[in-house]
CSV table of C-alpha atoms in Angstrom, one decimal:
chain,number,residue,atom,x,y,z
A,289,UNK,CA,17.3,-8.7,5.9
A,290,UNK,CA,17.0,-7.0,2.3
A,291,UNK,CA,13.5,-5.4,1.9
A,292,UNK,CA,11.8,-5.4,-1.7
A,293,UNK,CA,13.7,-3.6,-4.0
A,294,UNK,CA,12.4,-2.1,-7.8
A,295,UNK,CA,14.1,-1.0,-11.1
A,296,UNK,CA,14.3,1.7,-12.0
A,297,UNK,CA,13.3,3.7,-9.7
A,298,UNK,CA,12.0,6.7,-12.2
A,299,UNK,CA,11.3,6.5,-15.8
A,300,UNK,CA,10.3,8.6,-18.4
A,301,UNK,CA,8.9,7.7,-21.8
A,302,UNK,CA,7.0,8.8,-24.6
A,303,UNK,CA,3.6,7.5,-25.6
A,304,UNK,CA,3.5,4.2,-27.7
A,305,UNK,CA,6.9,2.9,-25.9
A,306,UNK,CA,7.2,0.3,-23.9
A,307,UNK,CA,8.7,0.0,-20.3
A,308,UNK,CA,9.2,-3.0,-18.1
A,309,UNK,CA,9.6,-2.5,-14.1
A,310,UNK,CA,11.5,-4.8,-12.0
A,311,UNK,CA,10.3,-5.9,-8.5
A,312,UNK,CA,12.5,-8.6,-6.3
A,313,UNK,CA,11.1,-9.5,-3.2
A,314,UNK,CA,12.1,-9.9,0.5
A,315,UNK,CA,13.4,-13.6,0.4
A,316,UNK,CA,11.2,-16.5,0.9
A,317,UNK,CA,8.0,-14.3,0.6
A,318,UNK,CA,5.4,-16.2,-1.9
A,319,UNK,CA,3.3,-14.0,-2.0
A,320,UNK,CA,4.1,-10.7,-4.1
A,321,UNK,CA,1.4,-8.0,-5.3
A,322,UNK,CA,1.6,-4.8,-7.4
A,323,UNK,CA,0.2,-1.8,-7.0
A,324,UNK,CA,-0.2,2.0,-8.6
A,325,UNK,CA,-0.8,5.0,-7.0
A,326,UNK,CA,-1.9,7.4,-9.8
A,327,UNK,CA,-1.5,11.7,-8.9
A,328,UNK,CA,-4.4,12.2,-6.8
A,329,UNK,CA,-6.1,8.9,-5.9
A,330,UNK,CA,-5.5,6.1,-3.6
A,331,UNK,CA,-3.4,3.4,-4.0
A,332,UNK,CA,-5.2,0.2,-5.9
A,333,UNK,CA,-4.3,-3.6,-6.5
A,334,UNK,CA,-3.3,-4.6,-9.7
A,335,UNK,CA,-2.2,-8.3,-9.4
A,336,UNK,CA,-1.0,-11.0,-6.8
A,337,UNK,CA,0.7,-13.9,-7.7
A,338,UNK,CA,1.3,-16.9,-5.1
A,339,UNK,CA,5.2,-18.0,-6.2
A,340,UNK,CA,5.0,-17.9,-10.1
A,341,UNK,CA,1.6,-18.4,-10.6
A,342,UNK,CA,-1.2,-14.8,-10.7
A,343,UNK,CA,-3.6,-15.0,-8.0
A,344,UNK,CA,-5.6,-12.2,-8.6
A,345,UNK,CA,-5.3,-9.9,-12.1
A,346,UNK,CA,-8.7,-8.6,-11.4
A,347,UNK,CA,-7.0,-5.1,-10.9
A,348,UNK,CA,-5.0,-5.0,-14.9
A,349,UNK,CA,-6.3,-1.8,-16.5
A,350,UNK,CA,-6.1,-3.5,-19.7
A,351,UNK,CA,-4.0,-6.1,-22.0
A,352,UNK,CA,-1.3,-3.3,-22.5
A,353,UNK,CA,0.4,-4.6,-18.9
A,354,UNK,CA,1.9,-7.9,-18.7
A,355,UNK,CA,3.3,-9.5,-15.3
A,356,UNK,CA,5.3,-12.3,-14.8
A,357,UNK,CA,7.5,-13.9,-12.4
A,358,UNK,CA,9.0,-16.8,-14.0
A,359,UNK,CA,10.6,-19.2,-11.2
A,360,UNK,CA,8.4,-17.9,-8.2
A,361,UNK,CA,11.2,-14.9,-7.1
A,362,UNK,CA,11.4,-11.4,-8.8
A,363,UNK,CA,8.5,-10.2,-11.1
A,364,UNK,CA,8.3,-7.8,-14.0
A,365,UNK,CA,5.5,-5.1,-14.8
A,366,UNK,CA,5.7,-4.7,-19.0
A,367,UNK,CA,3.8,-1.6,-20.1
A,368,UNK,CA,3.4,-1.8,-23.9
A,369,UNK,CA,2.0,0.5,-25.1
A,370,UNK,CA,2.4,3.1,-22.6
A,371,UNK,CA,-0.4,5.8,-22.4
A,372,UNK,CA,-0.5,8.9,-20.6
A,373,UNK,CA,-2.9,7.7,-18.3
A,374,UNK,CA,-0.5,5.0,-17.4
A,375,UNK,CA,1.8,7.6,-15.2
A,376,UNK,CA,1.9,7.3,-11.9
A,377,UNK,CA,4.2,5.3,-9.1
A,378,UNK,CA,4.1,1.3,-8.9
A,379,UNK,CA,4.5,-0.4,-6.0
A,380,UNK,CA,5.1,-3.6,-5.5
A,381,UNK,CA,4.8,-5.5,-2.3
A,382,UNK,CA,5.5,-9.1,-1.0
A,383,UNK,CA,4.0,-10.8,1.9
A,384,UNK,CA,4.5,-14.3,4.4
A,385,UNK,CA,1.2,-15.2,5.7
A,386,UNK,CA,1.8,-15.6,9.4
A,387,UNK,CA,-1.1,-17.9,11.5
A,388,UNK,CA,-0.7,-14.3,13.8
A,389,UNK,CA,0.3,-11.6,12.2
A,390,UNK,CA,-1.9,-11.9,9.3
A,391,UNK,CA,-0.6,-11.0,5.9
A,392,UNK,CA,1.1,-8.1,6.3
A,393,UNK,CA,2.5,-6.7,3.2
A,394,UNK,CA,5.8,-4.6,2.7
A,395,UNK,CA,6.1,-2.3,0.1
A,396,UNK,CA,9.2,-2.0,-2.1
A,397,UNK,CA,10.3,2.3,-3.1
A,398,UNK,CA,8.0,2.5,-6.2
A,399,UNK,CA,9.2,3.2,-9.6
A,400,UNK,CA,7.8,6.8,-10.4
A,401,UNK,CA,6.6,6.2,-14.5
A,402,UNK,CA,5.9,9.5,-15.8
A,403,UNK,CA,4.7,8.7,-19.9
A,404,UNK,CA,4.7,12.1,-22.2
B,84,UNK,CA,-19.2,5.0,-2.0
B,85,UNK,CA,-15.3,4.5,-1.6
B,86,UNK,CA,-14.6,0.8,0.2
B,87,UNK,CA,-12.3,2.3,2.3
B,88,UNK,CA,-12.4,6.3,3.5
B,89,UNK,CA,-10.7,8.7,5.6
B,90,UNK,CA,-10.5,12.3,6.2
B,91,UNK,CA,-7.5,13.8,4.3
B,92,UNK,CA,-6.8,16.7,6.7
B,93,UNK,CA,-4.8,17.9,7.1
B,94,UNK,CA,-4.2,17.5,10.7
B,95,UNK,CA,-1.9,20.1,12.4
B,96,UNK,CA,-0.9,20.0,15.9
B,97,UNK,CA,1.9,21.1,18.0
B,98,UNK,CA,4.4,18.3,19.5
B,99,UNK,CA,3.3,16.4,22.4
B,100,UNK,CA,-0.6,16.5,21.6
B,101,UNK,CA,-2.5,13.6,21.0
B,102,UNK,CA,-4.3,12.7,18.0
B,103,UNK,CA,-6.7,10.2,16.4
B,104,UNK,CA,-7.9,9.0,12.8
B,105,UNK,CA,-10.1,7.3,12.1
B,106,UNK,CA,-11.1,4.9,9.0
B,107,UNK,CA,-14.6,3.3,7.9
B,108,UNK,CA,-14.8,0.1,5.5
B,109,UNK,CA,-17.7,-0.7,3.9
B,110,UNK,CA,-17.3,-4.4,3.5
B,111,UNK,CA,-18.4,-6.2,6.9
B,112,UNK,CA,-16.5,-9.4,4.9
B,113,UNK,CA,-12.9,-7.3,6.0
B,114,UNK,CA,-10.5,-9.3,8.1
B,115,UNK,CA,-7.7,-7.9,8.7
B,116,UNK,CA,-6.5,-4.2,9.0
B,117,UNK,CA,-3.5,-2.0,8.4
B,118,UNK,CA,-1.8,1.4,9.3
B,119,UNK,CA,0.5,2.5,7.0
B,120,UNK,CA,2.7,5.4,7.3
B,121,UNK,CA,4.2,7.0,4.3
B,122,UNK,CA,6.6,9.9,4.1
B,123,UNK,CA,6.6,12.5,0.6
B,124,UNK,CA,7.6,10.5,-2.4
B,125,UNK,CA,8.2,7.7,-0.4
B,126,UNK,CA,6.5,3.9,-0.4
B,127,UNK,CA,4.3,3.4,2.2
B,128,UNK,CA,5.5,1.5,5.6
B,129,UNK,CA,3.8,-0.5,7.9
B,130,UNK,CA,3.0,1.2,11.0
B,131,UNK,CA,0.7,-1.6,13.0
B,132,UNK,CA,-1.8,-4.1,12.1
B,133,UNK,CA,-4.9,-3.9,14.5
B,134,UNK,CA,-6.3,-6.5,16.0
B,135,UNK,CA,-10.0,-7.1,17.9
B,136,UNK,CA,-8.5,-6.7,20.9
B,137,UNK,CA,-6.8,-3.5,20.1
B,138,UNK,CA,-3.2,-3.2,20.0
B,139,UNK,CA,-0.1,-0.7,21.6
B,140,UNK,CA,3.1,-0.1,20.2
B,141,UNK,CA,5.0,2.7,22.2
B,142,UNK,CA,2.8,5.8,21.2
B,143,UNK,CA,1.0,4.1,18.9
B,144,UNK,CA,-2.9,2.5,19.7
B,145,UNK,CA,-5.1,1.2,17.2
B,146,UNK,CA,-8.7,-0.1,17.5
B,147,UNK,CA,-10.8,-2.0,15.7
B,148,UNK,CA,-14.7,-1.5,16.1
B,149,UNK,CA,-16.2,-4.2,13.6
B,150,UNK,CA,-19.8,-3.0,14.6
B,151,UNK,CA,-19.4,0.1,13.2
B,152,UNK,CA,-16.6,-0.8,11.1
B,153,UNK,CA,-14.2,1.9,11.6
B,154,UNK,CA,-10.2,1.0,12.8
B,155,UNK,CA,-9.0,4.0,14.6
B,156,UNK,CA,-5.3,5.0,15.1
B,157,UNK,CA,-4.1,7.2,17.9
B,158,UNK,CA,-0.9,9.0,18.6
B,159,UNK,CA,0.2,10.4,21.9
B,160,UNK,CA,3.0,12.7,22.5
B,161,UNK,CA,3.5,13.9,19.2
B,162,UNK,CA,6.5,14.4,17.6
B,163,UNK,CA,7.9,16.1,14.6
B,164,UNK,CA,9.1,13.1,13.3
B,165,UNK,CA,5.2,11.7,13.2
B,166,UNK,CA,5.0,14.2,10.5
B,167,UNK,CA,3.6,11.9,7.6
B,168,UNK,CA,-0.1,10.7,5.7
B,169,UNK,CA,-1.6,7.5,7.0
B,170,UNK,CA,-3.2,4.8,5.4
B,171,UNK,CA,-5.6,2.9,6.2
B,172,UNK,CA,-5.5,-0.7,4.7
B,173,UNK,CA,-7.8,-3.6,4.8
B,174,UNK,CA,-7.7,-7.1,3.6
B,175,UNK,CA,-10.9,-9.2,2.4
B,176,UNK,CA,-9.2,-12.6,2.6
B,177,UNK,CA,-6.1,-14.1,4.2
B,178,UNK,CA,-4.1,-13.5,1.5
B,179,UNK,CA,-5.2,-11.1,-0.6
B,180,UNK,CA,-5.3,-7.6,-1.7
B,181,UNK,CA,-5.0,-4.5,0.4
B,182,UNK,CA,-7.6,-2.1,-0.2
B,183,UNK,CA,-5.8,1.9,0.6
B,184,UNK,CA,-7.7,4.8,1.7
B,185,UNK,CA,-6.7,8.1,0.7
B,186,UNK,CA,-4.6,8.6,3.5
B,187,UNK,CA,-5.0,11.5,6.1
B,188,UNK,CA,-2.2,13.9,6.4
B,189,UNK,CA,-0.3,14.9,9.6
B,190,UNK,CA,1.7,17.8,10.8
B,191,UNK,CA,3.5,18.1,13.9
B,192,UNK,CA,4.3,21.9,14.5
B,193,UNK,CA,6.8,22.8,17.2
């Protein structure tokens, strides 16, 4: 079984450009979250949608990111515009609630944003 | 206060010993709880989600104490390959977010 995959997997940019980040999902998951882990600190939330609708945004730094997951399967992560504080690598994860295994989350390879 | 804390390390041991970590949340409304393992540059994986009974996979035990609300992880017979920084994860809701600790950071000398 394919695990969650993201594009690109690096990118570099300059201040005041935009960038959009690619996550698809293992298949059939609903649920599907991203986070960033900035140099440093721990890894945080930023949103959760349940198929194509957002869950939980509570964790958007500001309105210069914009998800979406039209259709319910992959999702995009729109950057615009990027800020130096906006480096770091974003994960995205998807989950299947399971009645016994809870809702354990796997995590796609990150896309390492690095903004100059 | 951070909602979710461990102790960086880093933790160096030769192979074969056993070591623990633990990890304290500060929200008694937690419900469920993760260890993650995550390798340089690399996205985290799911080690083992703990359960109130406690749970064993190979090497691998992890706790819960909800009292005190700490999880614990321990690892017996090291070995190089355990060589990584774990995370501690926890979930307030069924569905929700995972809330990450730091991570505590392992070495396995020979």
């Amino acid at each position: 079984e394919a695990g969650v995959t993201q594009f690109p997997s690096h990118s570099v940019i300059e201040k005041g450009q935009t960038v959009t980040l690619r996550c698809d999902p293992i298949s059939g998951h609903d649920n599907l979250y991203w986070y960033r882990r900035v140099m440093g600190k721990e890894i945080k939330f930023l949103l959760h949608f349940v198929k194509e609708s957002k869950q939980d945004e509570s964790g958007m730094p500001n309105n210069r990111f914009l998800a979406e997951r039209t259709g319910g399967t992959y999702s995009t992560l729109k950057v615009q515009p990027a800020e130096l504080e906006d480096s770091g690598v974003y994960f995205c994860a998807s989950s299947q609630p399971d009645r016994d295994a809870g809702n354990e989350q796997f995590f796609g390879p990150g896309t390492r944003l690095t903004v100059l | 206060r951070k909602e979710v804390e461990q102790d960086p390390g880093p933790f160096n041991v030769p192979e074969g010993a056993t070591v623990a970590f633990n990890c304290t949340y500060s929200n008694s409304a937690s419900q469920s709880f993760f260890w993650y393992r995550q390798d340089c540059r690399k996205e985290p994986k799911l080690l083992m989600s703990v359960y109130s009974s406690g749970n064993e996979d190979g090497r691998f035990t992890a706790q819960l104490n909800r009292a005190s609300q700490y999880i614990s992880l321990l690892i017996r017979d090291s070995k190089l390959s355990d060589s990584a920084t774990y995370l501690c994860a926890v979930n307030r809701g069924s569905q929700g977010n995972l809330i990450f600790g730091k991570g505590t950071k392992l070495s396995v000398k020979p």
